[in-house]
Tab-separated table of C-alpha atoms in Angstrom:
chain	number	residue	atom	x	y	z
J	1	UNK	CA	-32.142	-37.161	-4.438
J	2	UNK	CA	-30.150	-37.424	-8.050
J	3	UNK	CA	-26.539	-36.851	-8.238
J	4	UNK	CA	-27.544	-33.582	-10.201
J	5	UNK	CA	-29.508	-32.340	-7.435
J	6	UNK	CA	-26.861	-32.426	-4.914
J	7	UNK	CA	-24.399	-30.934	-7.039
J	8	UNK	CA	-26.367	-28.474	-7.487
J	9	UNK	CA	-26.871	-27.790	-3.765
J	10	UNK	CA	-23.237	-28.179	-3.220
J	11	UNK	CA	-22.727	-25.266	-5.549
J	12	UNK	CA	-25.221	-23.172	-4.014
J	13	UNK	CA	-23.844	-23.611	-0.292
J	14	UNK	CA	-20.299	-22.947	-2.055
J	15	UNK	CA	-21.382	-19.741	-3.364
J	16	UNK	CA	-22.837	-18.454	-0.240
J	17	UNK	CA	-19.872	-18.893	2.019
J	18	UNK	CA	-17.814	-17.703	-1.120
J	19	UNK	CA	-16.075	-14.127	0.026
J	20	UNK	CA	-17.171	-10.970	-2.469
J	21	UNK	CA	-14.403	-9.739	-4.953
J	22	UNK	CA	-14.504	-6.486	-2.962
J	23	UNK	CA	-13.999	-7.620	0.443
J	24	UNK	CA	-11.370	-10.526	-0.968
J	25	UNK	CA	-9.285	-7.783	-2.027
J	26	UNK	CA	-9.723	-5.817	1.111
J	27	UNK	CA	-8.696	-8.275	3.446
J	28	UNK	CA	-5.535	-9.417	1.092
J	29	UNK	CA	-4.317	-5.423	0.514
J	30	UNK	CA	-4.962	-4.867	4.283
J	31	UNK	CA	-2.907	-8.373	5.144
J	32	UNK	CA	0.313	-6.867	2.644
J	33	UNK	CA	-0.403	-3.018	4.249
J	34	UNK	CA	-0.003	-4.695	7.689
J	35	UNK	CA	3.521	-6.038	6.713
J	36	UNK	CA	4.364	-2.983	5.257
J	37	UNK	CA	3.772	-1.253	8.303
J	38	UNK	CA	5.688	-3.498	10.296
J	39	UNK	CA	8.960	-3.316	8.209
J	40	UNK	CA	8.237	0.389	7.717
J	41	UNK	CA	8.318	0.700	11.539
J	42	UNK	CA	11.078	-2.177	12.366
J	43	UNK	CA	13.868	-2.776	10.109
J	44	UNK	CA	12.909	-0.026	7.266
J	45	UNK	CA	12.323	2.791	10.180
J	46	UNK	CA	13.718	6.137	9.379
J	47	UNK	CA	16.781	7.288	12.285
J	48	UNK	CA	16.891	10.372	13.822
J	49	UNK	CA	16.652	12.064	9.893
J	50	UNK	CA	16.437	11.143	6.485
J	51	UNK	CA	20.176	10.958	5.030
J	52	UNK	CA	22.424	8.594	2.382
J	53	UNK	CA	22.444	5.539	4.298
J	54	UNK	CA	18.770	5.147	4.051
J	55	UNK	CA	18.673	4.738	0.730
J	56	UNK	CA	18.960	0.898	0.467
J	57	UNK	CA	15.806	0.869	3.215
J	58	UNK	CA	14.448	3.532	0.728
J	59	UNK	CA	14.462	1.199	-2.489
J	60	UNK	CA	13.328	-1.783	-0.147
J	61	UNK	CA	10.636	0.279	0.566
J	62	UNK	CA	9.534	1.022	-2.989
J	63	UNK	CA	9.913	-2.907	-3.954
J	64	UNK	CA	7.144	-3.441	-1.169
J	65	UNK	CA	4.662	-0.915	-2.288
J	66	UNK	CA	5.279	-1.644	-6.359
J	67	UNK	CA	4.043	-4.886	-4.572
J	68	UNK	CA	1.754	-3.959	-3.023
J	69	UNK	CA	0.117	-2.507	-6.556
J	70	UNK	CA	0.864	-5.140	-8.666
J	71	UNK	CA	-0.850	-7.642	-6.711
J	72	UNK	CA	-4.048	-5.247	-5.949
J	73	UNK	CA	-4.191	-4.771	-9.562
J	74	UNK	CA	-4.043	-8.308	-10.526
J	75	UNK	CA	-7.119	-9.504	-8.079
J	76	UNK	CA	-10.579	-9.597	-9.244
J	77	UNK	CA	-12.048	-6.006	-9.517
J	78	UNK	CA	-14.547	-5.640	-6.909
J	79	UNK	CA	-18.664	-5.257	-7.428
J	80	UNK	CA	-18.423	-1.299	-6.011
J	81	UNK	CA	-15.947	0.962	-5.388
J	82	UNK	CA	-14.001	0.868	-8.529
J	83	UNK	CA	-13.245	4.479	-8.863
J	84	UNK	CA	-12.170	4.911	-4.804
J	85	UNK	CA	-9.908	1.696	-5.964
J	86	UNK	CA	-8.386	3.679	-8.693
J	87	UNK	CA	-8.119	6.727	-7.003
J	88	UNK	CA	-6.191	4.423	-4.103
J	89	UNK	CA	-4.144	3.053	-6.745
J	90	UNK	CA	-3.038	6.150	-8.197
J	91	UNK	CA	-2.300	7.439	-4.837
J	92	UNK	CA	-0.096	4.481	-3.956
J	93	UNK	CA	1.289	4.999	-7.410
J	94	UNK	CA	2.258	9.209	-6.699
J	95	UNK	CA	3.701	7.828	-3.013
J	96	UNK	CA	5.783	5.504	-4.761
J	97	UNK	CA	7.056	7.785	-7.277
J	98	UNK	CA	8.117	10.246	-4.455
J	99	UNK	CA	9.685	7.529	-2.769
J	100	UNK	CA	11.750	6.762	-5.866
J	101	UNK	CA	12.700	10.679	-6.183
J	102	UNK	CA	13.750	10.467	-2.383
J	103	UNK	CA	16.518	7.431	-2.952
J	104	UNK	CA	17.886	9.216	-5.774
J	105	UNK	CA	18.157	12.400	-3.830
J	106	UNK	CA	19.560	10.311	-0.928
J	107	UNK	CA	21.978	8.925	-3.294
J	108	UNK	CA	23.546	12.687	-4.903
J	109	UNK	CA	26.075	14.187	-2.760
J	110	UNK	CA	25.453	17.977	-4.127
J	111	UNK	CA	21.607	17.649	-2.771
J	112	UNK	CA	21.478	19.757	0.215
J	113	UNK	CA	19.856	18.717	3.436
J	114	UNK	CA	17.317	21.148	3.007
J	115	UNK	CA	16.072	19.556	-0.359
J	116	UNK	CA	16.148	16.066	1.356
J	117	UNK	CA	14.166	17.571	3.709
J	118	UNK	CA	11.440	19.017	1.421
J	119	UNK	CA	11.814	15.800	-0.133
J	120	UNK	CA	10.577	14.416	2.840
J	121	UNK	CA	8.026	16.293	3.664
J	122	UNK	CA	5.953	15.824	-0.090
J	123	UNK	CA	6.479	11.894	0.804
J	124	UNK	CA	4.887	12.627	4.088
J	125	UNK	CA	2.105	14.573	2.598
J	126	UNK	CA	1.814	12.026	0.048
J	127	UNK	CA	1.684	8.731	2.672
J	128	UNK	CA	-1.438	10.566	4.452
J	129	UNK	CA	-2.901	11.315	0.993
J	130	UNK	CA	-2.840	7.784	0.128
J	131	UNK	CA	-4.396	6.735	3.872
J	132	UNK	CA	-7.259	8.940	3.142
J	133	UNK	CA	-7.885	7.420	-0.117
J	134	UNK	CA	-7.675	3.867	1.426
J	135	UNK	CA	-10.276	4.791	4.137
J	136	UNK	CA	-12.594	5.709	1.583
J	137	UNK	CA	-12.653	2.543	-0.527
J	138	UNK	CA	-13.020	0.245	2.876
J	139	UNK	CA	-9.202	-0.771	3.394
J	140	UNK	CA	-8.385	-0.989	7.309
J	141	UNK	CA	-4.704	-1.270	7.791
J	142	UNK	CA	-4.048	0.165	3.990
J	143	UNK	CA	-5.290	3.363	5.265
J	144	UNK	CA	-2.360	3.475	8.765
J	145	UNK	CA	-0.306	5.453	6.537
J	146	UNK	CA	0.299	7.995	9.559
J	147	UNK	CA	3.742	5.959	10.490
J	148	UNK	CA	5.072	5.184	7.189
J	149	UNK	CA	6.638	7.922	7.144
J	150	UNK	CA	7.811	8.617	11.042
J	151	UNK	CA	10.977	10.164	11.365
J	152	UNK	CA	12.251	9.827	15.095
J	153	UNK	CA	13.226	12.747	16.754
């Protein structure tokens, strides 16, 4: 057998254990939506409401998912499913942006608790509007967005 020959089988057993763009970016969106969850649930957890002093955990929050975009965006684009990709990146996008519009409402002292509270409520809509769009590209732990947004009661 030559040296070219091998290489060449080398390169072919390579390629078949090598992991599709699609389910590459899967697994490393679902690994940074599983730590996500986790903070979002530990130490970024809403209290018993949404008031001022959760605006720092509000802002942490946003640096995670602006993250959690950047990097998804960066990574190969996958053989199928680009449009349920962009539609989950737009979505992740809008729930971002509401986030964003949250902290600065937590942050104004004339914003009534009812506004906080609608507030809340479109960033709630907007965390299971992102989970659906998740499910449908393939993403497993990207689509748990039923927490993120837990207030305790």
């Amino acid at each position: 057998m030559t040296k070219t020959t091998l290489t060449g089988i080398v390169l072919l057993l390579l390629a078949g254990c090598a992991v599709p763009p699609r389910q590459a970016l899967i697994e490393s969106a679902d690994e940074k939506c599983r730590a996500i969850s986790e903070r979002f649930a530990g130490d970024l957890a809403y209290g018993d409401g949404i008031g001022a002093d959760d605006s720092p955990g509000i802002r942490e929050r946003v640096a995670l998912l602006k993250d959690l975009h950047d990097h998804t965006s960066r990574m190969p684009k996958p053989e199928t499913g680009q449009a349920e990709l962009n539609a989950w990146l737009t979505k992740l996008a809008d729930y971002t942006a509401d986030l964003r519009k949250m902290s600065g409402m937590m942050e104004s002292p004339q914003v009534a608790d009812i506004i906080r509270a609608m507030q809340a409520g479109i960033a709630m809509e907007s965390a299971k509007s992102l989970g659906q769009a998740a499910q449908r590209f393939g993403f497993k732990d990207c689509a748990r967005t039923e927490n993120w947004e837990h207030i305790a009661s």
